[in-house]
PDB file of C-alpha atoms and ligand atoms in Angstrom:
ATOM      1  CA  MET R   1     -23.112  74.686 -17.263  1.00 86.00           C
ATOM      2  CA  GLU R   2     -24.801  71.655 -15.787  1.00 93.00           C
ATOM      3  CA  LEU R   3     -22.622  68.670 -15.004  1.00 95.00           C
ATOM      4  CA  LYS R   4     -24.417  66.507 -17.541  1.00 96.00           C
ATOM      5  CA  ASP R   5     -23.774  69.013 -20.324  1.00 97.00           C
ATOM      6  CA  GLN R   6     -20.056  68.824 -19.670  1.00 98.00           C
ATOM      7  CA  ILE R   7     -20.014  65.204 -20.865  1.00 98.00           C
ATOM      8  CA  GLN R   8     -18.718  64.912 -24.428  1.00 98.00           C
ATOM      9  CA  LEU R   9     -21.081  62.500 -26.126  1.00 98.00           C
ATOM     10  CA  ASP R  10     -18.574  61.605 -28.843  1.00 97.00           C
ATOM     11  CA  LYS R  11     -16.005  60.506 -26.245  1.00 97.00           C
ATOM     12  CA  LEU R  12     -18.080  58.188 -24.093  1.00 98.00           C
ATOM     13  CA  PRO R  13     -16.545  54.999 -22.747  1.00 98.00           C
ATOM     14  CA  GLN R  14     -18.101  52.090 -24.618  1.00 98.00           C
ATOM     15  CA  HIS R  15     -18.008  49.824 -21.605  1.00 98.00           C
ATOM     16  CA  VAL R  16     -18.368  50.987 -18.007  1.00 99.00           C
ATOM     17  CA  ALA R  17     -17.986  48.468 -15.168  1.00 99.00           C
ATOM     18  CA  ILE R  18     -18.806  49.200 -11.543  1.00 99.00           C
ATOM     19  CA  ILE R  19     -17.791  47.535  -8.276  1.00 99.00           C
ATOM     20  CA  MET R  20     -20.788  48.567  -6.202  1.00 98.00           C
ATOM     21  CA  ASP R  21     -19.274  48.587  -2.729  1.00 98.00           C
ATOM     22  CA  GLY R  22     -20.170  50.072   0.649  1.00 98.00           C
ATOM     23  CA  ASN R  23     -23.749  48.984   1.317  1.00 98.00           C
ATOM     24  CA  GLY R  24     -22.882  47.516   4.716  1.00 98.00           C
ATOM     25  CA  ARG R  25     -20.973  50.587   5.892  1.00 98.00           C
ATOM     26  CA  TRP R  26     -23.743  52.874   4.671  1.00 98.00           C
ATOM     27  CA  ALA R  27     -26.245  51.021   6.847  1.00 98.00           C
ATOM     28  CA  LYS R  28     -23.906  50.868   9.823  1.00 98.00           C
ATOM     29  CA  GLN R  29     -23.334  54.635   9.699  1.00 98.00           C
ATOM     30  CA  GLN R  30     -27.036  55.100  10.309  1.00 97.00           C
ATOM     31  CA  GLY R  31     -27.315  52.425  12.944  1.00 98.00           C
ATOM     32  CA  LEU R  32     -29.159  50.100  10.573  1.00 98.00           C
ATOM     33  CA  ILE R  33     -28.566  46.456   9.699  1.00 97.00           C
ATOM     34  CA  ARG R  34     -26.473  45.635   6.618  1.00 97.00           C
ATOM     35  CA  VAL R  35     -29.445  44.336   4.684  1.00 96.00           C
ATOM     36  CA  ILE R  36     -31.027  47.799   4.645  1.00 98.00           C
ATOM     37  CA  GLY R  37     -27.861  48.986   2.940  1.00 98.00           C
ATOM     38  CA  HIS R  38     -28.326  46.396   0.220  1.00 98.00           C
ATOM     39  CA  GLU R  39     -31.959  47.440  -0.222  1.00 97.00           C
ATOM     40  CA  ASN R  40     -30.936  51.053  -0.690  1.00 98.00           C
ATOM     41  CA  GLY R  41     -28.161  49.941  -3.007  1.00 98.00           C
ATOM     42  CA  THR R  42     -30.775  48.696  -5.469  1.00 97.00           C
ATOM     43  CA  LYS R  43     -32.064  52.269  -5.814  1.00 97.00           C
ATOM     44  CA  SER R  44     -28.612  53.374  -6.931  1.00 98.00           C
ATOM     45  CA  VAL R  45     -28.591  50.526  -9.428  1.00 98.00           C
ATOM     46  CA  ARG R  46     -31.746  51.868 -11.015  1.00 97.00           C
ATOM     47  CA  ASP R  47     -30.428  55.443 -11.024  1.00 97.00           C
ATOM     48  CA  VAL R  48     -27.139  54.501 -12.645  1.00 98.00           C
ATOM     49  CA  VAL R  49     -28.743  52.157 -15.180  1.00 98.00           C
ATOM     50  CA  GLU R  50     -31.185  54.855 -16.260  1.00 97.00           C
ATOM     51  CA  ALA R  51     -28.501  57.522 -16.416  1.00 98.00           C
ATOM     52  CA  SER R  52     -26.189  55.294 -18.456  1.00 98.00           C
ATOM     53  CA  ALA R  53     -28.921  54.482 -20.966  1.00 98.00           C
ATOM     54  CA  GLU R  54     -29.917  58.127 -21.160  1.00 97.00           C
ATOM     55  CA  ILE R  55     -26.378  59.305 -21.929  1.00 98.00           C
ATOM     56  CA  GLY R  56     -25.738  56.536 -24.430  1.00 98.00           C
ATOM     57  CA  ILE R  57     -23.315  54.147 -22.732  1.00 98.00           C
ATOM     58  CA  LYS R  58     -23.482  50.941 -24.786  1.00 98.00           C
ATOM     59  CA  HIS R  59     -22.362  48.450 -22.133  1.00 98.00           C
ATOM     60  CA  LEU R  60     -22.736  48.650 -18.372  1.00 98.00           C
ATOM     61  CA  THR R  61     -21.487  45.812 -16.155  1.00 99.00           C
ATOM     62  CA  LEU R  62     -22.305  45.713 -12.459  1.00 98.00           C
ATOM     63  CA  TYR R  63     -20.537  43.565  -9.878  1.00 98.00           C
ATOM     64  CA  ALA R  64     -23.430  42.390  -7.745  1.00 98.00           C
ATOM     65  CA  PHE R  65     -22.119  39.241  -6.056  1.00 98.00           C
ATOM     66  CA  SER R  66     -18.669  37.663  -6.096  1.00 98.00           C
ATOM     67  CA  THR R  67     -17.663  34.015  -5.744  1.00 98.00           C
ATOM     68  CA  GLU R  68     -16.123  35.101  -2.417  1.00 98.00           C
ATOM     69  CA  ASN R  69     -19.381  36.661  -1.211  1.00 98.00           C
ATOM     70  CA  TRP R  70     -20.773  33.130  -0.641  1.00 98.00           C
ATOM     71  CA  LYS R  71     -18.614  33.162   2.511  1.00 98.00           C
ATOM     72  CA  ARG R  72     -20.816  35.846   4.120  1.00 98.00           C
ATOM     73  CA  PRO R  73     -23.310  34.972   6.867  1.00 97.00           C
ATOM     74  CA  LYS R  74     -26.069  32.760   5.518  1.00 97.00           C
ATOM     75  CA  LEU R  75     -28.802  35.260   6.310  1.00 96.00           C
ATOM     76  CA  GLU R  76     -27.076  38.043   4.389  1.00 97.00           C
ATOM     77  CA  VAL R  77     -26.548  35.783   1.372  1.00 98.00           C
ATOM     78  CA  GLN R  78     -30.189  34.708   1.470  1.00 97.00           C
ATOM     79  CA  THR R  79     -31.365  38.300   1.654  1.00 96.00           C
ATOM     80  CA  LEU R  80     -29.146  39.323  -1.254  1.00 98.00           C
ATOM     81  CA  MET R  81     -30.604  36.514  -3.366  1.00 98.00           C
ATOM     82  CA  LYS R  82     -34.148  37.510  -2.395  1.00 98.00           C
ATOM     83  CA  LEU R  83     -33.361  41.108  -3.286  1.00 98.00           C
ATOM     84  CA  LEU R  84     -32.105  39.947  -6.660  1.00 98.00           C
ATOM     85  CA  VAL R  85     -35.403  38.208  -7.412  1.00 98.00           C
ATOM     86  CA  LYS R  86     -37.393  41.195  -6.185  1.00 98.00           C
ATOM     87  CA  SER R  87     -35.351  43.664  -8.251  1.00 98.00           C
ATOM     88  CA  LEU R  88     -35.599  41.558 -11.395  1.00 98.00           C
ATOM     89  CA  LYS R  89     -39.380  41.396 -11.062  1.00 97.00           C
ATOM     90  CA  LYS R  90     -39.634  45.094 -10.366  1.00 97.00           C
ATOM     91  CA  GLU R  91     -37.103  46.418 -12.879  1.00 96.00           C
ATOM     92  CA  ILE R  92     -38.143  44.460 -15.945  1.00 97.00           C
ATOM     93  CA  LYS R  93     -40.281  47.478 -16.835  1.00 96.00           C
ATOM     94  CA  THR R  94     -37.301  49.872 -16.521  1.00 96.00           C
ATOM     95  CA  LEU R  95     -35.354  47.559 -18.842  1.00 98.00           C
ATOM     96  CA  GLN R  96     -38.123  47.380 -21.439  1.00 98.00           C
ATOM     97  CA  ASP R  97     -38.913  51.107 -21.271  1.00 97.00           C
ATOM     98  CA  ASN R  98     -35.257  51.945 -21.880  1.00 97.00           C
ATOM     99  CA  ASN R  99     -34.671  49.237 -24.516  1.00 98.00           C
ATOM    100  CA  ILE R 100     -32.022  47.571 -22.327  1.00 98.00           C
ATOM    101  CA  LYS R 101     -30.876  43.994 -22.828  1.00 98.00           C
ATOM    102  CA  LEU R 102     -30.059  42.111 -19.627  1.00 98.00           C
ATOM    103  CA  SER R 103     -27.196  39.678 -19.509  1.00 98.00           C
ATOM    104  CA  ALA R 104     -25.304  37.910 -16.710  1.00 98.00           C
ATOM    105  CA  ILE R 105     -21.788  36.616 -16.149  1.00 98.00           C
ATOM    106  CA  GLY R 106     -20.559  34.268 -13.452  1.00 98.00           C
ATOM    107  CA  ASN R 107     -21.247  30.796 -12.206  1.00 98.00           C
ATOM    108  CA  LEU R 108     -25.003  31.185 -12.565  1.00 98.00           C
ATOM    109  CA  ASN R 109     -25.680  27.537 -11.720  1.00 97.00           C
ATOM    110  CA  ASP R 110     -24.647  28.313  -8.145  1.00 98.00           C
ATOM    111  CA  LEU R 111     -27.552  30.735  -7.714  1.00 98.00           C
ATOM    112  CA  PRO R 112     -30.640  29.527  -5.857  1.00 98.00           C
ATOM    113  CA  LYS R 113     -33.142  27.973  -8.300  1.00 98.00           C
ATOM    114  CA  LYS R 114     -35.652  30.783  -7.986  1.00 98.00           C
ATOM    115  CA  ALA R 115     -33.106  33.520  -8.645  1.00 98.00           C
ATOM    116  CA  HIS R 116     -31.609  31.578 -11.554  1.00 98.00           C
ATOM    117  CA  LYS R 117     -35.023  31.058 -13.129  1.00 98.00           C
ATOM    118  CA  GLU R 118     -36.089  34.687 -12.739  1.00 98.00           C
ATOM    119  CA  LEU R 119     -32.779  35.855 -14.160  1.00 98.00           C
ATOM    120  CA  LEU R 120     -33.060  33.635 -17.253  1.00 98.00           C
ATOM    121  CA  GLU R 121     -36.625  34.829 -17.766  1.00 98.00           C
ATOM    122  CA  VAL R 122     -35.671  38.501 -17.753  1.00 98.00           C
ATOM    123  CA  ILE R 123     -32.676  37.788 -19.988  1.00 98.00           C
ATOM    124  CA  ASP R 124     -35.003  36.073 -22.436  1.00 98.00           C
ATOM    125  CA  LYS R 125     -37.664  38.786 -22.325  1.00 98.00           C
ATOM    126  CA  THR R 126     -35.117  41.541 -23.029  1.00 98.00           C
ATOM    127  CA  LYS R 127     -32.995  39.662 -25.557  1.00 98.00           C
ATOM    128  CA  ASP R 128     -34.091  41.786 -28.523  1.00 98.00           C
ATOM    129  CA  ASN R 129     -33.448  45.134 -26.805  1.00 98.00           C
ATOM    130  CA  SER R 130     -30.610  47.031 -28.389  1.00 98.00           C
ATOM    131  CA  HIS R 131     -30.006  50.436 -26.822  1.00 98.00           C
ATOM    132  CA  MET R 132     -27.713  49.211 -24.011  1.00 98.00           C
ATOM    133  CA  THR R 133     -26.480  45.925 -22.556  1.00 98.00           C
ATOM    134  CA  LEU R 134     -26.690  45.651 -18.785  1.00 98.00           C
ATOM    135  CA  THR R 135     -24.572  42.782 -17.515  1.00 98.00           C
ATOM    136  CA  LEU R 136     -24.874  41.588 -13.925  1.00 98.00           C
ATOM    137  CA  ALA R 137     -21.861  39.808 -12.476  1.00 98.00           C
ATOM    138  CA  LEU R 138     -23.398  37.216 -10.165  1.00 98.00           C
ATOM    139  CA  SER R 139     -21.431  34.561  -8.351  1.00 98.00           C
ATOM    140  CA  TYR R 140     -18.662  35.982 -10.489  1.00 98.00           C
ATOM    141  CA  GLY R 141     -14.958  35.442  -9.953  1.00 98.00           C
ATOM    142  CA  SER R 142     -12.400  36.448 -12.525  1.00 98.00           C
ATOM    143  CA  ARG R 143      -9.918  33.729 -11.623  1.00 98.00           C
ATOM    144  CA  GLU R 144     -12.623  31.088 -11.921  1.00 98.00           C
ATOM    145  CA  GLU R 145     -13.537  32.558 -15.323  1.00 98.00           C
ATOM    146  CA  ILE R 146      -9.914  32.322 -16.477  1.00 98.00           C
ATOM    147  CA  ILE R 147      -9.559  28.761 -15.131  1.00 98.00           C
ATOM    148  CA  ASN R 148     -12.610  27.782 -17.198  1.00 98.00           C
ATOM    149  CA  VAL R 149     -11.031  29.282 -20.313  1.00 98.00           C
ATOM    150  CA  VAL R 150      -7.832  27.316 -19.731  1.00 98.00           C
ATOM    151  CA  LYS R 151      -9.825  24.107 -19.300  1.00 98.00           C
ATOM    152  CA  GLU R 152     -11.893  24.654 -22.443  1.00 98.00           C
ATOM    153  CA  LEU R 153      -8.891  25.534 -24.568  1.00 98.00           C
ATOM    154  CA  THR R 154      -6.851  22.594 -23.305  1.00 98.00           C
ATOM    155  CA  ASP R 155      -9.726  20.319 -24.127  1.00 98.00           C
ATOM    156  CA  LYS R 156      -9.967  21.751 -27.652  1.00 98.00           C
ATOM    157  CA  VAL R 157      -6.223  21.319 -28.196  1.00 98.00           C
ATOM    158  CA  LYS R 158      -6.404  17.756 -26.894  1.00 98.00           C
ATOM    159  CA  ASN R 159      -9.185  16.956 -29.329  1.00 98.00           C
ATOM    160  CA  ASN R 160      -7.422  18.670 -32.246  1.00 98.00           C
ATOM    161  CA  ILE R 161     -10.147  21.288 -32.604  1.00 98.00           C
ATOM    162  CA  ILE R 162      -7.572  24.090 -32.348  1.00 98.00           C
ATOM    163  CA  SER R 163      -3.765  24.179 -32.412  1.00 98.00           C
ATOM    164  CA  ILE R 164      -1.619  25.560 -29.595  1.00 98.00           C
ATOM    165  CA  GLU R 165      -0.204  28.136 -32.024  1.00 98.00           C
ATOM    166  CA  SER R 166      -3.639  29.557 -32.731  1.00 98.00           C
ATOM    167  CA  ILE R 167      -4.194  30.605 -29.112  1.00 98.00           C
ATOM    168  CA  ASP R 168      -4.140  34.388 -28.980  1.00 98.00           C
ATOM    169  CA  GLU R 169      -5.961  37.255 -27.234  1.00 98.00           C
ATOM    170  CA  SER R 170      -8.958  36.984 -29.490  1.00 98.00           C
ATOM    171  CA  ILE R 171      -9.449  33.241 -28.796  1.00 98.00           C
ATOM    172  CA  ILE R 172      -9.225  33.890 -25.080  1.00 98.00           C
ATOM    173  CA  ASN R 173     -11.746  36.738 -25.387  1.00 98.00           C
ATOM    174  CA  LYS R 174     -14.129  34.402 -27.169  1.00 98.00           C
ATOM    175  CA  HIS R 175     -14.029  31.925 -24.291  1.00 98.00           C
ATOM    176  CA  LEU R 176     -14.578  34.362 -21.439  1.00 98.00           C
ATOM    177  CA  TYR R 177     -18.041  34.968 -19.955  1.00 98.00           C
ATOM    178  CA  THR R 178     -17.701  38.450 -21.459  1.00 98.00           C
ATOM    179  CA  GLN R 179     -17.284  37.123 -25.004  1.00 97.00           C
ATOM    180  CA  ASN R 180     -19.934  39.504 -26.345  1.00 94.00           C
ATOM    181  CA  LEU R 181     -18.528  42.586 -24.632  1.00 98.00           C
ATOM    182  CA  PRO R 182     -15.701  44.942 -25.572  1.00 98.00           C
ATOM    183  CA  ASP R 183     -12.871  45.528 -23.061  1.00 98.00           C
ATOM    184  CA  VAL R 184     -13.750  47.723 -20.092  1.00 98.00           C
ATOM    185  CA  ASP R 185     -12.928  51.409 -20.709  1.00 98.00           C
ATOM    186  CA  LEU R 186     -13.857  52.763 -17.303  1.00 99.00           C
ATOM    187  CA  LEU R 187     -13.921  50.849 -14.023  1.00 99.00           C
ATOM    188  CA  ILE R 188     -15.568  52.593 -11.076  1.00 99.00           C
ATOM    189  CA  ARG R 189     -15.327  51.423  -7.465  1.00 99.00           C
ATOM    190  CA  THR R 190     -17.271  53.089  -4.705  1.00 99.00           C
ATOM    191  CA  SER R 191     -16.702  53.105  -0.921  1.00 98.00           C
ATOM    192  CA  GLY R 192     -13.059  54.166  -0.816  1.00 98.00           C
ATOM    193  CA  GLU R 193     -11.526  50.725  -1.242  1.00 98.00           C
ATOM    194  CA  HIS R 194      -8.728  50.680  -3.778  1.00 98.00           C
ATOM    195  CA  ARG R 195      -8.815  47.108  -4.986  1.00 98.00           C
ATOM    196  CA  ILE R 196     -10.251  44.959  -7.740  1.00 98.00           C
ATOM    197  CA  SER R 197     -11.615  42.062  -5.642  1.00 98.00           C
ATOM    198  CA  ASN R 198     -11.400  39.448  -8.402  1.00 98.00           C
ATOM    199  CA  PHE R 199     -13.415  41.431 -10.962  1.00 98.00           C
ATOM    200  CA  LEU R 200     -12.728  41.245 -14.734  1.00 98.00           C
ATOM    201  CA  LEU R 201      -8.951  40.879 -14.367  1.00 98.00           C
ATOM    202  CA  TRP R 202      -8.353  40.186 -18.055  1.00 98.00           C
ATOM    203  CA  GLN R 203     -10.900  42.674 -19.337  1.00 98.00           C
ATOM    204  CA  ILE R 204      -9.567  45.689 -17.398  1.00 98.00           C
ATOM    205  CA  ALA R 205      -6.010  45.402 -18.759  1.00 98.00           C
ATOM    206  CA  TYR R 206      -6.242  48.951 -20.142  1.00 98.00           C
ATOM    207  CA  ALA R 207      -9.265  50.324 -18.311  1.00 98.00           C
ATOM    208  CA  GLU R 208      -9.155  53.708 -16.611  1.00 98.00           C
ATOM    209  CA  LEU R 209      -9.708  53.191 -12.886  1.00 98.00           C
ATOM    210  CA  TYR R 210     -11.884  55.596 -10.917  1.00 99.00           C
ATOM    211  CA  PHE R 211     -12.185  55.330  -7.154  1.00 98.00           C
ATOM    212  CA  THR R 212     -14.605  57.357  -5.077  1.00 98.00           C
ATOM    213  CA  ASP R 213     -15.255  57.435  -1.336  1.00 98.00           C
ATOM    214  CA  ILE R 214     -19.004  57.631  -1.888  1.00 98.00           C
ATOM    215  CA  LEU R 215     -20.785  54.562  -0.523  1.00 99.00           C
ATOM    216  CA  TRP R 216     -22.843  52.719  -3.141  1.00 98.00           C
ATOM    217  CA  PRO R 217     -26.327  53.628  -1.773  1.00 98.00           C
ATOM    218  CA  ASP R 218     -25.313  57.305  -2.076  1.00 98.00           C
ATOM    219  CA  PHE R 219     -23.951  56.965  -5.619  1.00 98.00           C
ATOM    220  CA  LYS R 220     -26.404  58.673  -7.985  1.00 98.00           C
ATOM    221  CA  LYS R 221     -26.624  60.047 -11.528  1.00 98.00           C
ATOM    222  CA  MET R 222     -24.490  63.096 -10.724  1.00 98.00           C
ATOM    223  CA  ASP R 223     -21.723  60.866  -9.385  1.00 98.00           C
ATOM    224  CA  LEU R 224     -21.732  58.877 -12.600  1.00 98.00           C
ATOM    225  CA  TYR R 225     -21.520  62.114 -14.598  1.00 98.00           C
ATOM    226  CA  GLU R 226     -18.523  63.151 -12.510  1.00 98.00           C
ATOM    227  CA  ALA R 227     -16.798  59.845 -13.175  1.00 98.00           C
ATOM    228  CA  LEU R 228     -17.449  60.189 -16.904  1.00 98.00           C
ATOM    229  CA  ILE R 229     -16.069  63.738 -17.009  1.00 98.00           C
ATOM    230  CA  ASN R 230     -13.015  62.620 -15.073  1.00 98.00           C
ATOM    231  CA  TYR R 231     -12.531  59.771 -17.575  1.00 98.00           C
ATOM    232  CA  GLN R 232     -12.807  62.144 -20.513  1.00 98.00           C
ATOM    233  CA  ASN R 233     -10.035  64.321 -19.131  1.00 98.00           C
ATOM    234  CA  ARG R 234      -7.523  61.498 -19.172  1.00 98.00           C
ATOM    235  CA  GLU R 235      -5.150  60.570 -21.942  1.00 97.00           C
ATOM    236  CA  ARG R 236      -5.322  56.885 -22.822  1.00 97.00           C
ATOM    237  CA  ARG R 237      -1.961  56.098 -24.327  1.00 97.00           C
ATOM    238  CA  PHE R 238      -2.019  52.290 -24.646  1.00 97.00           C
ATOM    239  CA  GLY R 239       1.747  52.203 -24.400  1.00 97.00           C
ATOM    240  CA  LYS R 240       2.403  54.972 -26.925  1.00 96.00           C
ATOM    241  CA  THR R 241       3.813  58.413 -26.213  1.00 98.00           C
ATOM    242  CA  SER R 242       1.670  61.465 -25.881  1.00 96.00           C
ATOM    243  CA  GLU R 243       3.166  62.909 -29.080  1.00 97.00           C
ATOM    244  CA  GLN R 244       2.233  59.839 -31.081  1.00 97.00           C
ATOM    245  CA  LEU R 245      -1.393  60.312 -30.143  1.00 95.00           C
ATOM    246  CA  SER R 246      -1.671  63.863 -31.403  1.00 86.00           C
TER     247      SER R 246
HETATM  248  C1  LIG J   1     -21.411  45.746  -1.622  1.00 59.59           C
HETATM  249  O1  LIG J   1     -21.494  46.253  -0.338  1.00 59.59           O
HETATM  250  C2  LIG J   1     -22.454  44.686  -1.914  1.00 59.59           C
HETATM  251  C3  LIG J   1     -21.920  43.324  -2.041  1.00 59.59           C
HETATM  252  C4  LIG J   1     -20.689  42.975  -1.956  1.00 59.59           C
HETATM  253  C5  LIG J   1     -22.893  42.275  -2.292  1.00 59.59           C
HETATM  254  P1  LIG J   1     -20.863  45.508   0.901  1.00 59.59           P
HETATM  255  O2  LIG J   1     -21.884  44.579   1.458  1.00 59.59           O
HETATM  256  O3  LIG J   1     -19.580  44.884   0.560  1.00 59.59           O
HETATM  257  O4  LIG J   1     -20.654  46.716   1.890  1.00 59.59           O
HETATM  258  P2  LIG J   1     -19.405  46.975   2.843  1.00 59.59           P
HETATM  259  O5  LIG J   1     -18.184  46.882   2.003  1.00 59.59           O
HETATM  260  O6  LIG J   1     -19.437  45.915   3.892  1.00 59.59           O
HETATM  261  O7  LIG J   1     -19.629  48.339   3.382  1.00 59.59           O
HETATM  262  C1  LIG J   2     -16.702  43.264  -4.122  1.00 59.59           C
HETATM  263  O1  LIG J   2     -17.034  43.815  -2.896  1.00 59.59           O
HETATM  264  C2  LIG J   2     -17.848  42.458  -4.647  1.00 59.59           C
HETATM  265  C3  LIG J   2     -19.035  43.212  -5.014  1.00 59.59           C
HETATM  266  C4  LIG J   2     -19.167  44.501  -5.011  1.00 59.59           C
HETATM  267  C5  LIG J   2     -20.155  42.424  -5.446  1.00 59.59           C
HETATM  268  P1  LIG J   2     -16.587  43.132  -1.520  1.00 59.59           P
HETATM  269  O2  LIG J   2     -17.066  43.998  -0.453  1.00 59.59           O
HETATM  270  O3  LIG J   2     -17.022  41.715  -1.502  1.00 59.59           O
HETATM  271  O4  LIG J   2     -15.005  43.171  -1.667  1.00 59.59           O
HETATM  272  P2  LIG J   2     -13.862  43.005  -0.569  1.00 59.59           P
HETATM  273  O5  LIG J   2     -14.063  41.669   0.067  1.00 59.59           O
HETATM  274  O6  LIG J   2     -13.998  44.117   0.419  1.00 59.59           O
HETATM  275  O7  LIG J   2     -12.600  43.099  -1.342  1.00 59.59           O
HETATM  276 MG1  LIG J   3     -17.671  45.538   0.582  1.00 59.59          MG
END
């Protein structure tokens, strides 16, 4: 049986998030500069986006640039931003053809003007698409996101818009960048690193974590299928006992 046919379509994770890591090491392994790794990484993005839409994943979130990534050499940051613009221009067709709605989370105002503008344009053009939501985490930091929630809620309490007692999980969810997304079911990280790197700390509270040594530019449809099959073989207990579930 083909790998794809082993995926149970009635047990798909609703929300898959991916830390796309390893572009630099991929390039280095071949004696190339890091930027070539990022370029090849965009091909994996297309592959995984198409595969996710094809299978029927409702929400896919990709970590493309962290708040900490601004500390990289200026040239690398500039190239990543240029690549973002180029990919948005090029992939708008893939998004429309597959009925995918683009969305973004993070401190988008920090993006260079051109990238910000292009991003908002593609978000607007795809806003009525409904098959899948593709969310790009750009200049995203989970701690910054949580700090913003605390500030907004404190302000609302101060101005008597909400009471302290009313603050619960659902109010916090509604104030996060991810307010329109369900919790993450499956979090994938490529490149062999076993860490979260400030990604969706609140939203992955009960996510299944999947780590693979594959470097992001080598991560293709088949690798996503493998991750999904692995996910489907786990028992998500949410604190209960195994017996309670069956
Ligand atoms: C992921 O690959 C892409 C971004 C973080 C933007 P890296 O650039 O982190 O690649 P490695 O980890 O150095 O191999
Ligand atoms: C995490 O990768 C950020 C993205 C994939 C966009 P990094 O390569 O920046 O993470 P660390 O610094 O190795 O933890
Ligand atoms: Mg990295």
